[in-house]
CSV table of C-alpha atoms and ligand atoms in Angstrom, one decimal:
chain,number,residue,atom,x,y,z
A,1,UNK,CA,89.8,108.7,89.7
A,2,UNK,CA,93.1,110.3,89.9
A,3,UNK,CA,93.5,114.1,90.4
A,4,UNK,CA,96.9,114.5,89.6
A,5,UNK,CA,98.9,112.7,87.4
A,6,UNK,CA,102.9,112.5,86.4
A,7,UNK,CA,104.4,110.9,83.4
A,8,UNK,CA,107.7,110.5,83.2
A,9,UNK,CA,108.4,114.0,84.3
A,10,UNK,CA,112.4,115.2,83.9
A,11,UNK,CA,113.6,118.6,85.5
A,12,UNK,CA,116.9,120.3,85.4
A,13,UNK,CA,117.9,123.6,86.6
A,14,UNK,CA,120.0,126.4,84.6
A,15,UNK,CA,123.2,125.5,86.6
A,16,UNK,CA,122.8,121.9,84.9
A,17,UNK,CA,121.4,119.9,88.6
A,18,UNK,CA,118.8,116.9,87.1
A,19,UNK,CA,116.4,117.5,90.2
A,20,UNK,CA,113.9,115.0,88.4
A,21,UNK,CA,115.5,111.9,86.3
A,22,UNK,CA,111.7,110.8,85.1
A,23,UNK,CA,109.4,110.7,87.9
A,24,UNK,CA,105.5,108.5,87.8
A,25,UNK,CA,102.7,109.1,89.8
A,26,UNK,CA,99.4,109.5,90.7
A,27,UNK,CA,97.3,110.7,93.7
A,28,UNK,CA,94.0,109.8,93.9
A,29,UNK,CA,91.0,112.2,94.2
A,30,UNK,CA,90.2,112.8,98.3
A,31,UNK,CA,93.5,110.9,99.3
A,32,UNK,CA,95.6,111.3,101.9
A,33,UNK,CA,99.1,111.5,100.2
A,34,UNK,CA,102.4,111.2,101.7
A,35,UNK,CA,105.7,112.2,99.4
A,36,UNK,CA,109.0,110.7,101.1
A,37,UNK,CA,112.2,111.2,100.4
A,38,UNK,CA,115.5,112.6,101.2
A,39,UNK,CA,116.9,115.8,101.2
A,40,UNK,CA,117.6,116.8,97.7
A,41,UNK,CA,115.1,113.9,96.5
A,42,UNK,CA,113.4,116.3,94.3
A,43,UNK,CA,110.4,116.9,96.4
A,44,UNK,CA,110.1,120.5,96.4
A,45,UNK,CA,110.8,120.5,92.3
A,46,UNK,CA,108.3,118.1,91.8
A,47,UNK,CA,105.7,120.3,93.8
A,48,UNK,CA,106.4,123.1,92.3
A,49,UNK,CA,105.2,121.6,88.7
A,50,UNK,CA,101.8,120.0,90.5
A,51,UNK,CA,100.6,123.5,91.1
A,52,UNK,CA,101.9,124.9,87.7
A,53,UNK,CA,104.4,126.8,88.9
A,54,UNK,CA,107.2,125.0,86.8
A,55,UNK,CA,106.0,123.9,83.6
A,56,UNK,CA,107.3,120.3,82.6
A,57,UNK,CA,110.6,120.1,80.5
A,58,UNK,CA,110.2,116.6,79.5
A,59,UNK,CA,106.7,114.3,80.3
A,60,UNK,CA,103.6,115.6,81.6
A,61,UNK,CA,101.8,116.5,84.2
A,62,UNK,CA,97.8,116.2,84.7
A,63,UNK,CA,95.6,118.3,87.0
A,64,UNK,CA,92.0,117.0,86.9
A,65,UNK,CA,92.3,115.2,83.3
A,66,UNK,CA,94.2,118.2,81.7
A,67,UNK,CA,97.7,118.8,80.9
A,68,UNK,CA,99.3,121.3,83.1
A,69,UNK,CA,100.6,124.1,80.0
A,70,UNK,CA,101.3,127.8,79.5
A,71,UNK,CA,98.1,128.6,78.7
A,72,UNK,CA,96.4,126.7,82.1
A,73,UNK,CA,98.7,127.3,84.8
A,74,UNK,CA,97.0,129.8,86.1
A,75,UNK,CA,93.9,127.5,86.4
A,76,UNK,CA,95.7,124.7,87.4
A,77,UNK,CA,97.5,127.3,90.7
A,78,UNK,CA,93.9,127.9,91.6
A,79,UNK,CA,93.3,124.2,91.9
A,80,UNK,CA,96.0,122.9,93.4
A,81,UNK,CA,97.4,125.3,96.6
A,82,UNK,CA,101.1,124.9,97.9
A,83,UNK,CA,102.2,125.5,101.3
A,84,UNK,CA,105.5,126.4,101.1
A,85,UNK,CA,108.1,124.8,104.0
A,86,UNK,CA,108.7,128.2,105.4
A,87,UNK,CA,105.9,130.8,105.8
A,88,UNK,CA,108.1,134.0,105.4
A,89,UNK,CA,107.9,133.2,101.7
A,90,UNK,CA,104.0,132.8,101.5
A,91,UNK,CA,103.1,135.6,104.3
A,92,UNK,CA,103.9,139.2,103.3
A,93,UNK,CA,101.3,141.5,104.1
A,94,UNK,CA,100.8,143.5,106.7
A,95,UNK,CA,97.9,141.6,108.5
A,96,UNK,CA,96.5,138.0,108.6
A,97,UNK,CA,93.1,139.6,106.9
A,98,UNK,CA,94.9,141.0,104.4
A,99,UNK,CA,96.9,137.8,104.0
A,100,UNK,CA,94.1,135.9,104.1
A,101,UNK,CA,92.1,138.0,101.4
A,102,UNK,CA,95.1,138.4,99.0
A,103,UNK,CA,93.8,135.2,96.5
A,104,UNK,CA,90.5,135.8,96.3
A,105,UNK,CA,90.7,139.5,96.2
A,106,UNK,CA,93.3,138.7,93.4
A,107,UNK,CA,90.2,136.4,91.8
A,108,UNK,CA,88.5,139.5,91.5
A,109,UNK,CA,85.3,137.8,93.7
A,110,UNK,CA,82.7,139.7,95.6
A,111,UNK,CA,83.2,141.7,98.4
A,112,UNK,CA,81.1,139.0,100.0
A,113,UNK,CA,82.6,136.4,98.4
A,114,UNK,CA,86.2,137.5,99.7
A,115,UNK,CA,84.8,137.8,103.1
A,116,UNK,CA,83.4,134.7,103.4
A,117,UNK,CA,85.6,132.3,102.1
A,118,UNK,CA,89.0,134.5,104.4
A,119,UNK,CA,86.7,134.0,107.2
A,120,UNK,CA,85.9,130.2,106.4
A,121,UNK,CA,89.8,129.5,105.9
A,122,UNK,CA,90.9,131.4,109.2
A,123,UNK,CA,88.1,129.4,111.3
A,124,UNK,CA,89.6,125.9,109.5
A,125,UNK,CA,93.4,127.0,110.6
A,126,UNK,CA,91.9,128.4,114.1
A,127,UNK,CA,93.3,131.8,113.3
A,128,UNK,CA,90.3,134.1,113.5
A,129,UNK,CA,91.2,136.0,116.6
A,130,UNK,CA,94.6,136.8,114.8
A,131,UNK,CA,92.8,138.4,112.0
A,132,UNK,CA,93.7,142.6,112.6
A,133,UNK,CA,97.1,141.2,113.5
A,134,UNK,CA,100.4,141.6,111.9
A,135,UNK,CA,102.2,138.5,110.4
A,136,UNK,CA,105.3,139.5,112.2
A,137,UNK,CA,104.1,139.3,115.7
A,138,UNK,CA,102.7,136.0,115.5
A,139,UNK,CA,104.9,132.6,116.0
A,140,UNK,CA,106.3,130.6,113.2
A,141,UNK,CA,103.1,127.5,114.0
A,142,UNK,CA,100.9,130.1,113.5
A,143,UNK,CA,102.3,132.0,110.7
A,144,UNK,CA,102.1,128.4,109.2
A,145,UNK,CA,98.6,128.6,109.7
A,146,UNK,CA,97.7,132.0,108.4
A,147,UNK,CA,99.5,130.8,105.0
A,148,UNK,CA,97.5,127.8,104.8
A,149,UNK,CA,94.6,129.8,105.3
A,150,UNK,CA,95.7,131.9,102.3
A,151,UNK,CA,96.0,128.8,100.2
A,152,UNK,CA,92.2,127.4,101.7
A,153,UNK,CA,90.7,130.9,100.7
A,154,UNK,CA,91.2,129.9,97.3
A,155,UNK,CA,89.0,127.0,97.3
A,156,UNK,CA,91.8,124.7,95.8
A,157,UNK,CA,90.9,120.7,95.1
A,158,UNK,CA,94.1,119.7,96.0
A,159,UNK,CA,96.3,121.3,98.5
A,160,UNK,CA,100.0,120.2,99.0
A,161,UNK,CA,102.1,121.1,102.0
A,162,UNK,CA,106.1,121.0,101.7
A,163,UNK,CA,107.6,119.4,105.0
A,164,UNK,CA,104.0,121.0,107.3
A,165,UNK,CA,105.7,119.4,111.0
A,166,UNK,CA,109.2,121.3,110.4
A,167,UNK,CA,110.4,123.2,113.4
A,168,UNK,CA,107.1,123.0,115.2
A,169,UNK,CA,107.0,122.5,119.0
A,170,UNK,CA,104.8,119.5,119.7
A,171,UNK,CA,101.6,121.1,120.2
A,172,UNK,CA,102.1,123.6,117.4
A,173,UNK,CA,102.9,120.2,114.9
A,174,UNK,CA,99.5,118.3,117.5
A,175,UNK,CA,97.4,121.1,115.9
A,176,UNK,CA,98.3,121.2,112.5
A,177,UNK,CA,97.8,117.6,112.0
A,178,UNK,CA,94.5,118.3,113.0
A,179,UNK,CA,93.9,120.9,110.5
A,180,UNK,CA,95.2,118.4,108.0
A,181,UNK,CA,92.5,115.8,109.4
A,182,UNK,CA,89.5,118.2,109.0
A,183,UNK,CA,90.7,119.2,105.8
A,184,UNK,CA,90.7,115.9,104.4
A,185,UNK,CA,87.5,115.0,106.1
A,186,UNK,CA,86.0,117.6,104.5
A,187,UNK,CA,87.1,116.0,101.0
A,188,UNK,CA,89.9,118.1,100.1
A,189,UNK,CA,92.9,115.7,98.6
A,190,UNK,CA,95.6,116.6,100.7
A,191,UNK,CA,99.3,116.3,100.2
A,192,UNK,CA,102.6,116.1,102.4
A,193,UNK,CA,106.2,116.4,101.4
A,194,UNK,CA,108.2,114.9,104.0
A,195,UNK,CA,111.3,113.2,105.4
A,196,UNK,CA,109.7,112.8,108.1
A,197,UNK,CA,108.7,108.4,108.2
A,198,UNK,CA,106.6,108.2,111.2
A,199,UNK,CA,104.6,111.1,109.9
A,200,UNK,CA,103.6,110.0,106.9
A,201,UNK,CA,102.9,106.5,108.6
A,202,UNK,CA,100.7,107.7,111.1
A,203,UNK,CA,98.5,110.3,108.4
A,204,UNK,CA,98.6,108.7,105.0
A,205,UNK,CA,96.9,106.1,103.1
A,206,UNK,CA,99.3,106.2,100.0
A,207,UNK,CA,102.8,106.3,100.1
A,208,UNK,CA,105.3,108.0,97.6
A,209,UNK,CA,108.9,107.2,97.9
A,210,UNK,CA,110.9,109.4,95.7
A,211,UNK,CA,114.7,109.2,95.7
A,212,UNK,CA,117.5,110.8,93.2
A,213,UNK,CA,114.8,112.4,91.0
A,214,UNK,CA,113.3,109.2,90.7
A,215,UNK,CA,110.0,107.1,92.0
A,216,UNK,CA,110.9,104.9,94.3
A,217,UNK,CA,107.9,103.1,95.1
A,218,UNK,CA,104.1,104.0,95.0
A,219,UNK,CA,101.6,102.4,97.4
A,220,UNK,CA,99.5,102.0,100.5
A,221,UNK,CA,101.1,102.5,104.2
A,222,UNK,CA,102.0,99.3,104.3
A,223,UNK,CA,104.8,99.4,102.1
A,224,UNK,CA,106.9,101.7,104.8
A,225,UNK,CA,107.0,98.2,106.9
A,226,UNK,CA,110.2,98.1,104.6
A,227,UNK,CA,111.8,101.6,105.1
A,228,UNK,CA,111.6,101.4,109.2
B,301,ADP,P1,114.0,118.1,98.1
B,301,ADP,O1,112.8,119.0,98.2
B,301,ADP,O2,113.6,116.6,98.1
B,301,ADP,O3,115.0,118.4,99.2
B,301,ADP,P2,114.7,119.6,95.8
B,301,ADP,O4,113.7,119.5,94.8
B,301,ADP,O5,114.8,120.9,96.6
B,301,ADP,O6,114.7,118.3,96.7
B,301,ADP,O7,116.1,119.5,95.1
B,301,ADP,C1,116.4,118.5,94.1
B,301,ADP,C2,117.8,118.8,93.5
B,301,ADP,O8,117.8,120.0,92.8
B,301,ADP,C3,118.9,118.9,94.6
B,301,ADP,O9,120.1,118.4,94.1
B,301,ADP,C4,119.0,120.4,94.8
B,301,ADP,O10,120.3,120.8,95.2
B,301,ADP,C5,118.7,120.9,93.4
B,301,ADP,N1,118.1,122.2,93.3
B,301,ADP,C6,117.0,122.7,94.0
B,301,ADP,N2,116.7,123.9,93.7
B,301,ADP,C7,117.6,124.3,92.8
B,301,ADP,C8,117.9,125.6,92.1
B,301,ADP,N3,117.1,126.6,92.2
B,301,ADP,N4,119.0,125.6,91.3
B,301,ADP,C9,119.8,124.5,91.1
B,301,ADP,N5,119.6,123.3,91.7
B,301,ADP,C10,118.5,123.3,92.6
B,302,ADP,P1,102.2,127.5,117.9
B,302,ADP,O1,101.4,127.2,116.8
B,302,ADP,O2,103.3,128.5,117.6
B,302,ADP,O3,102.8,126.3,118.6
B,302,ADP,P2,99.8,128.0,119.0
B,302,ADP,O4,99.2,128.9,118.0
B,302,ADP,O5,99.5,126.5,119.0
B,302,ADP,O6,101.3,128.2,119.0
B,302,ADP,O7,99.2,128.5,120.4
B,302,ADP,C1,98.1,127.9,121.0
B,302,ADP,C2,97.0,128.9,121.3
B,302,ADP,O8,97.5,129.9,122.2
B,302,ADP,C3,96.6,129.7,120.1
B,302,ADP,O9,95.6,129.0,119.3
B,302,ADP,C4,96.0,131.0,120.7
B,302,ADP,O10,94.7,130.8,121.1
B,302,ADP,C5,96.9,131.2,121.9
B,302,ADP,N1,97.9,132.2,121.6
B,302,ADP,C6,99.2,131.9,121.2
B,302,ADP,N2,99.8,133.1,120.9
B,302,ADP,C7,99.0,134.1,121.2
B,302,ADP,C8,99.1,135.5,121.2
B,302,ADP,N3,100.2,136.1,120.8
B,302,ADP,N4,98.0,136.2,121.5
B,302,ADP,C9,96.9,135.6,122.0
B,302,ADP,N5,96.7,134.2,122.0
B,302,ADP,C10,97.8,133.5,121.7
């Protein structure tokens, strides 16, 4: 079955800019996903409406079955996590812990609750020693880490990162591909926005090609035989 659907989704912006022209998709429930595309594609737009953030102006969006409206977005944020390109708009408090803890805290869970699942999402990022740190000391692979852990501490079905392997050293981008691994191992769906060809070759099993606010083409790996 398909988590997330989009039907013939159109976007534009206040200053006038059609970021999506009528975009179709689906990614299927425990997938690997890769979203290609070139700068100004639309990638980031279209994320933004797969977690609810942006509400559709034309078409629809489904999360699990339902239409993504008003009166569910806040469901559908807690379902489907984004991991924004650059961590200094995801990471703001003053430690990891408190980073970590923000969502559920914000969920209004159990003490124990909070604690477990913070500690569960900084052990799956390999961030647990950081914990009593502050944000600000730590490098940018790392802060990368801390704010997937503060999406994972939601418990979220679906998580989508926005271009994960951008400005990481080798070892820094080595262990987040890693991260992506167990998560998708461990049944999440998982979800990459990227420019990046021989990434999404080398980690997904379906392919997304978006270009100009439009889909491109939809299908397994083999389809990037064409775009190398
Ligand atoms: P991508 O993530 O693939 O680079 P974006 O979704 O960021 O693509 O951008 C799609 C189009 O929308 C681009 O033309 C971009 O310049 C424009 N755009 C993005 N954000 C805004 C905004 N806040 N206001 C106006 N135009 C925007
Ligand atoms: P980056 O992600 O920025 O490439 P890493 O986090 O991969 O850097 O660094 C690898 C390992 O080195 C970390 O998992 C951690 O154990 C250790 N490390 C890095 N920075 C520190 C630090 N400031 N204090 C203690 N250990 C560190």
């Amino acid at each position: 079955a398909n988590i997330i659907e989009v039907e013939d989704l159109f976007f534009t912006y206040r200053d006038g800019t059609q970021a999506l022209k009528g975009i179709s998709l689906s990614i299927p429930e425990g997938s690997r996903t890769a979203l290609l595309g070139p700068n100004g594609a639309g990638k980031s737009t279209l994320l933004l409406h797969l977690n609810g953030i942006y509400l559709a102006q034309k078409g629809k969006v489904r999360v699990m079955g339902q239409e993504v409206t008003a009166r569910n977005c806040k469901w559908v944020r807690s379902m489907v996590g984004l991991v924004f390109q650059d961590p200094d708009d995801q990471v703001f408090s003053s430690t990891v812990w408190e980073d970590v803890t923000f969502g559920p805290v914000n969920m209004r869970l159990t003490a124990d609750e909070v604690e477990r699942r913070a500690g569960e999402a900084l052990a799956a990022v390999n961030m647990e020693k950081f914990r009593d740190k502050a944000p600000y000391h730590l490098s940018y692979g790392q802060k990368k880490r801390v704010a997937i852990a503060g999406v994972l501490a939601m418990n979220p079905r679906v998580i989508i990162l926005d271009e994960p392997a951008a400005y990481l050293d080798p070892r820094g981008k080595d262990t987040l591909m890693e991260i992506l691994w167990r998560l998708s191992n461990n049944g999440t769906t998982v979800v990459i926005a990227t420019h990046d060809v021989d990434l999404a070759a080398e980690w997904a099993q379906q392919i997304l090609v978006i270009k100009d606010g439009r889909t491109l083409a939809q299908g397994d790996v083999s389809i990037l035989a064409d775009e190398k």
